[in-house]
Coordinates of C-alpha atoms in Angstrom, one line a residue:
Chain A
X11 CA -8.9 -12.2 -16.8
X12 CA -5.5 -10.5 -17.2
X13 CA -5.5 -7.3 -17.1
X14 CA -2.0 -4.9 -18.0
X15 CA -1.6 -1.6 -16.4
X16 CA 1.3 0.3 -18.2
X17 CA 3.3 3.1 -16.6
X18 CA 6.7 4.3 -17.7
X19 CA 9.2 7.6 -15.7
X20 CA 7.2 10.4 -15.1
X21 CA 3.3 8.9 -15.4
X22 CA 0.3 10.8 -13.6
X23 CA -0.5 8.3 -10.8
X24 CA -4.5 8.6 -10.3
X25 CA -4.6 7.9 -14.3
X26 CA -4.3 4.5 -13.5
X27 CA -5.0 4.2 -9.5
X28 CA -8.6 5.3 -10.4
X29 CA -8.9 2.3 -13.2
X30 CA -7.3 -0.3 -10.8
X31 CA -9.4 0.2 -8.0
X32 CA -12.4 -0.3 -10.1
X33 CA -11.4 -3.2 -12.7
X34 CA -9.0 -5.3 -9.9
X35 CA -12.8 -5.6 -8.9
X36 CA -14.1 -7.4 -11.6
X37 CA -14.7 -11.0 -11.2
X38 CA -11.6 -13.4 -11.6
X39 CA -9.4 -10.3 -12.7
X40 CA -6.0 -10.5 -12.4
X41 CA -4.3 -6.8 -12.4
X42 CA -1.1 -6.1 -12.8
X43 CA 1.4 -3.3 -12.6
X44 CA 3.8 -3.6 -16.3
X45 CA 6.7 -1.2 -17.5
X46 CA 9.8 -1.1 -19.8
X47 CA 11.6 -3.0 -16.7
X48 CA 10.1 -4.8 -13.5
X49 CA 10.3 -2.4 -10.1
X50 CA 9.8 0.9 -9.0
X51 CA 8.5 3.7 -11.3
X52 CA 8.4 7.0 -9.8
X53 CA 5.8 9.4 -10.9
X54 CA 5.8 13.0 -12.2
X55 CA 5.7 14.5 -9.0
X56 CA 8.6 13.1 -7.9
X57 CA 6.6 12.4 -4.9
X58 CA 5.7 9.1 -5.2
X59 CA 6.8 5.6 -7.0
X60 CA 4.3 2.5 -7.5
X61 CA 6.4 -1.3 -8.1
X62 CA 5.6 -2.4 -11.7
X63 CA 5.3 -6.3 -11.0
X64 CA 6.3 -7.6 -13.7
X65 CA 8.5 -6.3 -16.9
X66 CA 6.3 -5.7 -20.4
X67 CA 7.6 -8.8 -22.1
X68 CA 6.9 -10.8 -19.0
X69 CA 3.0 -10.4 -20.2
X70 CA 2.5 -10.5 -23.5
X71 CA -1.0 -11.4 -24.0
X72 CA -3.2 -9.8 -21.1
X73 CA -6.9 -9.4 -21.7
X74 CA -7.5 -5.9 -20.8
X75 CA -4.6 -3.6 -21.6
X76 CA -4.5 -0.4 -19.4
X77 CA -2.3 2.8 -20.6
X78 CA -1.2 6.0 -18.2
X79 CA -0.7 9.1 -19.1
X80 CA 1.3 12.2 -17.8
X81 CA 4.1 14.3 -18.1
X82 CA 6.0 11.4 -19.2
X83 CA 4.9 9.9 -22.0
X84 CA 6.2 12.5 -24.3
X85 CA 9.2 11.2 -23.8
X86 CA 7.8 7.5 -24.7
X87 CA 6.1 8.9 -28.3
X88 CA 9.1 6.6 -29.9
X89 CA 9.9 4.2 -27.9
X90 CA 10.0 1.0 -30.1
X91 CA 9.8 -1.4 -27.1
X92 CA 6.6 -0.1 -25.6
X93 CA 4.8 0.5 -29.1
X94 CA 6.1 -2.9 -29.8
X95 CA 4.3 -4.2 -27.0
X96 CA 0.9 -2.1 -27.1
X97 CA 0.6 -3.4 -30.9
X98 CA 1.5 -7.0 -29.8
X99 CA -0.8 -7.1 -26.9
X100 CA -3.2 -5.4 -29.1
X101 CA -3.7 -7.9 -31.3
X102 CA -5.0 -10.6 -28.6
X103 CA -6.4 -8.1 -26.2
X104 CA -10.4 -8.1 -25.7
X105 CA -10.3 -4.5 -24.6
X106 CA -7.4 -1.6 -25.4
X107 CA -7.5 1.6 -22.9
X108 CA -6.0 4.5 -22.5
X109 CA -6.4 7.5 -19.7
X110 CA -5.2 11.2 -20.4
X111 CA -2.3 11.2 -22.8
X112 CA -2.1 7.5 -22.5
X113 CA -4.2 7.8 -25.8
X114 CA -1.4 9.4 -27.7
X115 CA 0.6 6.0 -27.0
X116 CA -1.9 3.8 -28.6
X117 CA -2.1 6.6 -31.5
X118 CA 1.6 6.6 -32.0
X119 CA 1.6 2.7 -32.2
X120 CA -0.9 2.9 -35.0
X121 CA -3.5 1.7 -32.9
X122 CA -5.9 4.4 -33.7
X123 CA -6.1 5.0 -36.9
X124 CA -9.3 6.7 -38.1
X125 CA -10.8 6.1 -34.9
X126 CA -12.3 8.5 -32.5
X127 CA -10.8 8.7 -29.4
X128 CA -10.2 11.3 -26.2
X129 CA -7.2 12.6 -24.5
X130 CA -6.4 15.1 -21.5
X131 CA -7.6 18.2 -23.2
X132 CA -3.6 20.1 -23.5
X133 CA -3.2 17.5 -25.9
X134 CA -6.3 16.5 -27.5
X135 CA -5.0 18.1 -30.9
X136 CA -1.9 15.8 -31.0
X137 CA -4.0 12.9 -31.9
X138 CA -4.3 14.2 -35.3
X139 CA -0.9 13.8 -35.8
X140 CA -1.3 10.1 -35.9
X141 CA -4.5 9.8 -37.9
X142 CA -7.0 9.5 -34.9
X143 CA -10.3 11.7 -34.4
X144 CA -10.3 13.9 -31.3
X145 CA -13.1 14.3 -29.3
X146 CA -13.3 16.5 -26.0
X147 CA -16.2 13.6 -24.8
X148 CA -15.2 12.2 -21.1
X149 CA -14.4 8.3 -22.0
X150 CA -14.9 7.4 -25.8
X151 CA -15.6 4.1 -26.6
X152 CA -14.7 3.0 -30.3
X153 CA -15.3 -1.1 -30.8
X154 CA -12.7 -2.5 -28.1
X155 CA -11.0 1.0 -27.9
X156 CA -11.8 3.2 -24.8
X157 CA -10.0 6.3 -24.3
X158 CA -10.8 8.5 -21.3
X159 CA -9.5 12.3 -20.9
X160 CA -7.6 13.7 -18.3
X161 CA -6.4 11.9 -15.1
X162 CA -9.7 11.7 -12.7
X163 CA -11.9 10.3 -16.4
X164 CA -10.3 7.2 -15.8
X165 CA -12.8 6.0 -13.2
X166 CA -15.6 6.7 -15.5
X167 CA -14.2 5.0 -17.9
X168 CA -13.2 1.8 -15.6
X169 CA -16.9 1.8 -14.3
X170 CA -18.4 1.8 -18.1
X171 CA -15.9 -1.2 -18.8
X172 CA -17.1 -3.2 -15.7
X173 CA -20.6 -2.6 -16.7
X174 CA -20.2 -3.8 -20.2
X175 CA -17.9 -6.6 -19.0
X176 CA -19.9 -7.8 -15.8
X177 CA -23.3 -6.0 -15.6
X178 CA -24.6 -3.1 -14.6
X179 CA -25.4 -4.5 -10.8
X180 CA -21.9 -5.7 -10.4
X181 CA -20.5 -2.0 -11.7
X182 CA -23.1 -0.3 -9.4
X183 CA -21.8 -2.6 -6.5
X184 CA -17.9 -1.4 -7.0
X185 CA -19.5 2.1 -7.3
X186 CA -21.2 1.4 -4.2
X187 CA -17.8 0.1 -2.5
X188 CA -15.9 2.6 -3.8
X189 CA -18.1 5.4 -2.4
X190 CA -17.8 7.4 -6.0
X191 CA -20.9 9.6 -5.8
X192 CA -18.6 13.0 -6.6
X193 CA -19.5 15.8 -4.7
X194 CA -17.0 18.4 -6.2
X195 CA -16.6 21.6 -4.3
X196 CA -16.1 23.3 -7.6
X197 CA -17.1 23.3 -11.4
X198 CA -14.2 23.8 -13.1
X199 CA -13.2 20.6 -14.3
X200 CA -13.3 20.7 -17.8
X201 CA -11.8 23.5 -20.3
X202 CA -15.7 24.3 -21.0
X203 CA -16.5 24.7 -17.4
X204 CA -13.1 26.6 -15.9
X205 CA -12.6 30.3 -16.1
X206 CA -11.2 30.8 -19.1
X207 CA -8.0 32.7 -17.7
X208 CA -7.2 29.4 -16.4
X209 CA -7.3 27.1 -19.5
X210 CA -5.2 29.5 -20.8
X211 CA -2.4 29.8 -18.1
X212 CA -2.7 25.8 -18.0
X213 CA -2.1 25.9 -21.8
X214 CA 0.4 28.2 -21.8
X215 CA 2.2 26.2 -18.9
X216 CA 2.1 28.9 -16.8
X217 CA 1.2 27.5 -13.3
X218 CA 1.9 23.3 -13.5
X219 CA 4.2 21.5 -15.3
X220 CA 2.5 19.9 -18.0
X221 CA 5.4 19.0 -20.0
Chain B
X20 CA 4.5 23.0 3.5
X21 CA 5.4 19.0 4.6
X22 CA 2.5 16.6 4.0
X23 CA 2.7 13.0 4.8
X24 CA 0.1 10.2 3.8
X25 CA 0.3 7.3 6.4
X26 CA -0.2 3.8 4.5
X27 CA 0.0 0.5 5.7
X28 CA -0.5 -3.0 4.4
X29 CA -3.6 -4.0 3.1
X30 CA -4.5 -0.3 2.9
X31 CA -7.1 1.1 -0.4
X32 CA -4.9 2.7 -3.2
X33 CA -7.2 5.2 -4.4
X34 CA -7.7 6.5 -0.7
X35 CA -4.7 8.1 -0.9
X36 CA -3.2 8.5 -4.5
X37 CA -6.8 11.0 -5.4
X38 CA -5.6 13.0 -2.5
X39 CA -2.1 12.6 -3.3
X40 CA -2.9 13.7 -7.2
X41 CA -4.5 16.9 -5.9
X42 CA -2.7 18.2 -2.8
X43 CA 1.0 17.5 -4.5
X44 CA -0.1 20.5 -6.5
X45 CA -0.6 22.6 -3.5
X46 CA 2.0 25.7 -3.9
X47 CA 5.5 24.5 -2.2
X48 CA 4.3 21.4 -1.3
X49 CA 7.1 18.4 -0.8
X50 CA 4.6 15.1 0.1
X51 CA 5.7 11.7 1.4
X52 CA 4.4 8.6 1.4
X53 CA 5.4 7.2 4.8
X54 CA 4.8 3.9 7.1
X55 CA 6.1 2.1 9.8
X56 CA 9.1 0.8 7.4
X57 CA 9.8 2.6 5.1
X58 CA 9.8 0.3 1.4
X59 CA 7.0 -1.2 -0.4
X60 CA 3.6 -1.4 0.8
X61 CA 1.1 -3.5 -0.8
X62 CA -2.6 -2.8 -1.4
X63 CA -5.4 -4.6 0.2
X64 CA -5.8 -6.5 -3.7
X65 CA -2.0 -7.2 -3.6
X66 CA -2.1 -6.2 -7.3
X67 CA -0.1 -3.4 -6.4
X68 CA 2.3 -2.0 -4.0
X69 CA 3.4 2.0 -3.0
X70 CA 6.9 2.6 -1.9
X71 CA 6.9 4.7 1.2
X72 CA 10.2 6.4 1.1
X73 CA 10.1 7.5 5.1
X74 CA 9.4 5.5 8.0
X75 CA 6.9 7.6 10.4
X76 CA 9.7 8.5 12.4
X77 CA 11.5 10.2 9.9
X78 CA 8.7 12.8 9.7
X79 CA 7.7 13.7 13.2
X80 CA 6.0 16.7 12.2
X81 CA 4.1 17.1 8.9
X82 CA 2.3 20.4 8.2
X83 CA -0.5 18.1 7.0
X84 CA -1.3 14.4 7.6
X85 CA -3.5 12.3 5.4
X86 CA -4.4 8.8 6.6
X87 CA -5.4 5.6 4.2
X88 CA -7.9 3.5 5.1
X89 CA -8.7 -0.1 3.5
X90 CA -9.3 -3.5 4.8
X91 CA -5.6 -2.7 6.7
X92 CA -7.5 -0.9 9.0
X93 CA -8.7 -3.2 11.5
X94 CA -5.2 -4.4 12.2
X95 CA -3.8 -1.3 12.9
X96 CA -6.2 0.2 15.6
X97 CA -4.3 -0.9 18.5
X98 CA -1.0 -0.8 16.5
X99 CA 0.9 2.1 19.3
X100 CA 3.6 2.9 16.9
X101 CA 0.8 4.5 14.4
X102 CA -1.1 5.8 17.3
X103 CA 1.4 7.6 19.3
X104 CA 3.2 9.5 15.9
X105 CA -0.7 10.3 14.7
X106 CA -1.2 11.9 18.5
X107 CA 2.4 13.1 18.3
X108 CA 2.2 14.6 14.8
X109 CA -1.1 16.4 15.3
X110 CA 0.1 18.1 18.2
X111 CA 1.7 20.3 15.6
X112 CA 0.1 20.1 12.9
X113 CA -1.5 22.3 10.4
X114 CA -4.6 19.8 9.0
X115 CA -5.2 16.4 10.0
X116 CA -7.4 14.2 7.4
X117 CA -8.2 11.1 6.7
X118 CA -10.4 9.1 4.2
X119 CA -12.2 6.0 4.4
X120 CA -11.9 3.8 7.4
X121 CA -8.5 6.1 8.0
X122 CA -10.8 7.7 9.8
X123 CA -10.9 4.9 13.0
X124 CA -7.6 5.5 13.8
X125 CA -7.7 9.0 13.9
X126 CA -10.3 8.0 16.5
X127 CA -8.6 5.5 18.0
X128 CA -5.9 7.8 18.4
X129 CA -8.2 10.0 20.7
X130 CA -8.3 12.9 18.3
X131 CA -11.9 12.8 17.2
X132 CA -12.7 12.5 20.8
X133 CA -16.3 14.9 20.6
X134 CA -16.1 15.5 16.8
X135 CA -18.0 15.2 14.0
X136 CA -16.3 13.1 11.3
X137 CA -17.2 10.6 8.2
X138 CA -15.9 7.2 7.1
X139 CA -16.5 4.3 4.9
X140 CA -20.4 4.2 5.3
X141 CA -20.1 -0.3 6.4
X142 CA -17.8 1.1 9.0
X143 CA -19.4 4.7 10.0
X144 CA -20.8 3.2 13.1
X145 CA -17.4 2.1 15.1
X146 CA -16.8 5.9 15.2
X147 CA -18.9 6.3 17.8
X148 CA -16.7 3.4 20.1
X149 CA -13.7 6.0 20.3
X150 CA -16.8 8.9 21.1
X151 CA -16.6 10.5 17.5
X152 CA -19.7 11.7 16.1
X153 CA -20.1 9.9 12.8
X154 CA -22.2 11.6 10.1
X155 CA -22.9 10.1 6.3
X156 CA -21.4 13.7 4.9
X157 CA -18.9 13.2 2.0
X158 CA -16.1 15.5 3.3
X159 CA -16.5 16.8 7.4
X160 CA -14.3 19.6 8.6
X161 CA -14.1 20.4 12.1
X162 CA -11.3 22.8 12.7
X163 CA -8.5 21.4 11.6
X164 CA -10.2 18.0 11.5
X165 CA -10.7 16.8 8.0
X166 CA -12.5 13.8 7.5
X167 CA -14.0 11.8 4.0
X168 CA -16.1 9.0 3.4
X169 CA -15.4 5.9 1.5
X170 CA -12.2 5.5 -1.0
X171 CA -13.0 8.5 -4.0
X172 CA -14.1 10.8 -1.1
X173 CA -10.3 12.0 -0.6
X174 CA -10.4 13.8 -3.9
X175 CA -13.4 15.6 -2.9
X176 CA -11.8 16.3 0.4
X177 CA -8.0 17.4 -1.1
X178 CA -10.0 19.6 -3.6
X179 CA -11.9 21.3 -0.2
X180 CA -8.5 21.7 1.6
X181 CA -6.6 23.1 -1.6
X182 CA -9.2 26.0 -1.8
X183 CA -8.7 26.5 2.0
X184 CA -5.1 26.7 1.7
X185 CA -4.4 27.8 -1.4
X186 CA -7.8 29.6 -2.5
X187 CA -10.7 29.2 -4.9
X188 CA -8.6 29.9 -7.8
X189 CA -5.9 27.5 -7.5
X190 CA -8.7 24.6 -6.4
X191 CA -10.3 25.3 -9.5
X192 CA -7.0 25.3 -11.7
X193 CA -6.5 22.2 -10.1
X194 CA -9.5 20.7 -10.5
X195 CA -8.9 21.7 -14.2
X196 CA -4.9 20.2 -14.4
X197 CA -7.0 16.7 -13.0
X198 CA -10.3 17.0 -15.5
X199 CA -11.9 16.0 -12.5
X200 CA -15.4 16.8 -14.0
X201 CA -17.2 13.4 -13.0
X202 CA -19.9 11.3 -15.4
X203 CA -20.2 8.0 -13.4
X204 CA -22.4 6.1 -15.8
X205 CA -24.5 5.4 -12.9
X206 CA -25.8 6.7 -9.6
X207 CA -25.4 4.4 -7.0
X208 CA -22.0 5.5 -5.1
X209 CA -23.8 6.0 -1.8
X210 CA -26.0 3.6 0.3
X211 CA -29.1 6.1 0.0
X212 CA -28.7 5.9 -3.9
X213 CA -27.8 2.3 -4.5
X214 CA -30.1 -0.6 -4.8
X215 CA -31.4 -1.7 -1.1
X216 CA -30.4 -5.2 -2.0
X217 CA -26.7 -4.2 -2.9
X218 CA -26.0 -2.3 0.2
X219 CA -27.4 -5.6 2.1
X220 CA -25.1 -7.3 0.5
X221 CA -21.6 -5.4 0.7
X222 CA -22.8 -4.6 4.1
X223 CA -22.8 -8.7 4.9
X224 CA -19.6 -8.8 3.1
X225 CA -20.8 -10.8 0.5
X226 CA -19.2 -10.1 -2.7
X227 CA -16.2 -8.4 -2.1
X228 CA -13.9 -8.2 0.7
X229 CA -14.3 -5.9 3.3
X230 CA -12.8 -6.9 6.4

């Protein structure tokens, strides 16, 4: 089983760390690391890069196609050799998934159209733009579209796909292995939960950059 | 504020890019992925590889230190390059963490020497060889000492320290930046919650890799 992980300048690390340390876990996967070009890609932080093993063209028909999100993918909203691969890829793929703004890529390469589907919640609207069906929901699965919101949902969303893929014992075991019983030490993880002075600082872009 | 996160090969991703995600977002914070060389450092999967961008030596004296554990682990507890720069760098630092089985070589190291600290629950028990006192907690902190359990743990523990350094508010706006509101679609991400028969079995190694 192939699976594609796509990042590109500028992508939000744990988006797709979370997925890849649950789904390289899945029996007989194969995972790897795609961008634009092959090597290094340095997150939005600056602060860290991760080696993309192989170039997008290089794998054009992988089974499970994962997409990041972050500050970058703005800048990747028209980009006709990524969109050219997500539609290509799409077309064999037995699963198409997205974490945070990831989702806005699959949306911009038509991907999404009249589906449902989640985002990182500063850009959940945006999906309209493209004919999609925001929902604030945590991991959205429409057919063989999963979408997952903001950076940390993509290890829900990688557990519900190993359950559906190889069973619910073998997603408890990498659950088990992975140690993810979250204990956070606060509740303010979602714009429903937080105090509402900070969803609107974060909106406003007042503290990070979201851009 | 200088925070380094110590990888080496065969270490666990997620062990160090949740903490990574979170305490890069600390105020002033410049982190750096370092190792013995610096260059690319692959996971214990080999699907992917990190690029430390210092050598240890190059950062003698982070304000914080976060150490990766992984299946890497084992090789690296008599390894007296990483031991003498973790003894050397705690003697000034601010916080010294770990997650997972990073944990051992903070103990091998001497530095847990009487402490209370966690790891990866099928490791927990070699604590006690280098006179830690291992307890099953999630995240233990024992003065400056900041220990978590198995692989997702570190988020859990970077969100603690954040609030520490930074305070309630900014944990929370970070927590909020991240969506890290949880909804494993199951409950069995500790050994007290998971199916006896599974823990028997990743505990005898038998379906995934652990050594």
């Amino acid at each position: 089983m192939q699976i594609a992980v796509v990042v590109y300048d500028r992508f939000t690390a744990l988006d797709v760390v979370g997925p890849y340390e649950i789904l390289s876990r899945l029996p007989d996967a194969h995972l790897t690391f795609v961008a634009e070009r092959a090597g290094a890609v340095r997150t939005e932080t600056g602060f860290l890069a991760l080696t993309a093993d192989r170039a997008l063209h290089e794998l054009p028909d992988p089974d499970i196609v994962v997409v990041s999100g972050g500050p970058g993918t703005l800048a990747q909203l028209e980009n006709p050799v990524l969109l050219d691969w997500l539609r290509a890829a799409d077309a064999t793929s037995t699963w198409t998934t997205s974490v945070c703004s990831g989702s806005l890529l699959l949306a911009a390469a038509g991907l999404l159209e009249g589906r449902r589907a989640t985002s990182h919640w500063t850009v959940l609207p945006m999906l309209e733009k493209y004919g999609a069906r925001p929902t604030g929901e945590r991991v959205v699965t429409e057919g063989k579209y999963v979408t997952a919101a903001g950076v940390s949902s993509g290890i829900d969303m990688a557990l519900t796909l190993v359950g559906r893929i190889a069973g619910d014992e073998h997603a408890q075991a990498v659950q088990l292995l992975t140690e993810y019983d979250p204990q956070p030490p606060y509740d303010a993880g979602s714009p429903e939960k937080a105090p509402a002075h900070l969803v609107e600082e974060l909106r406003a872009g007042g503290r990070f950059d979201l851009s």
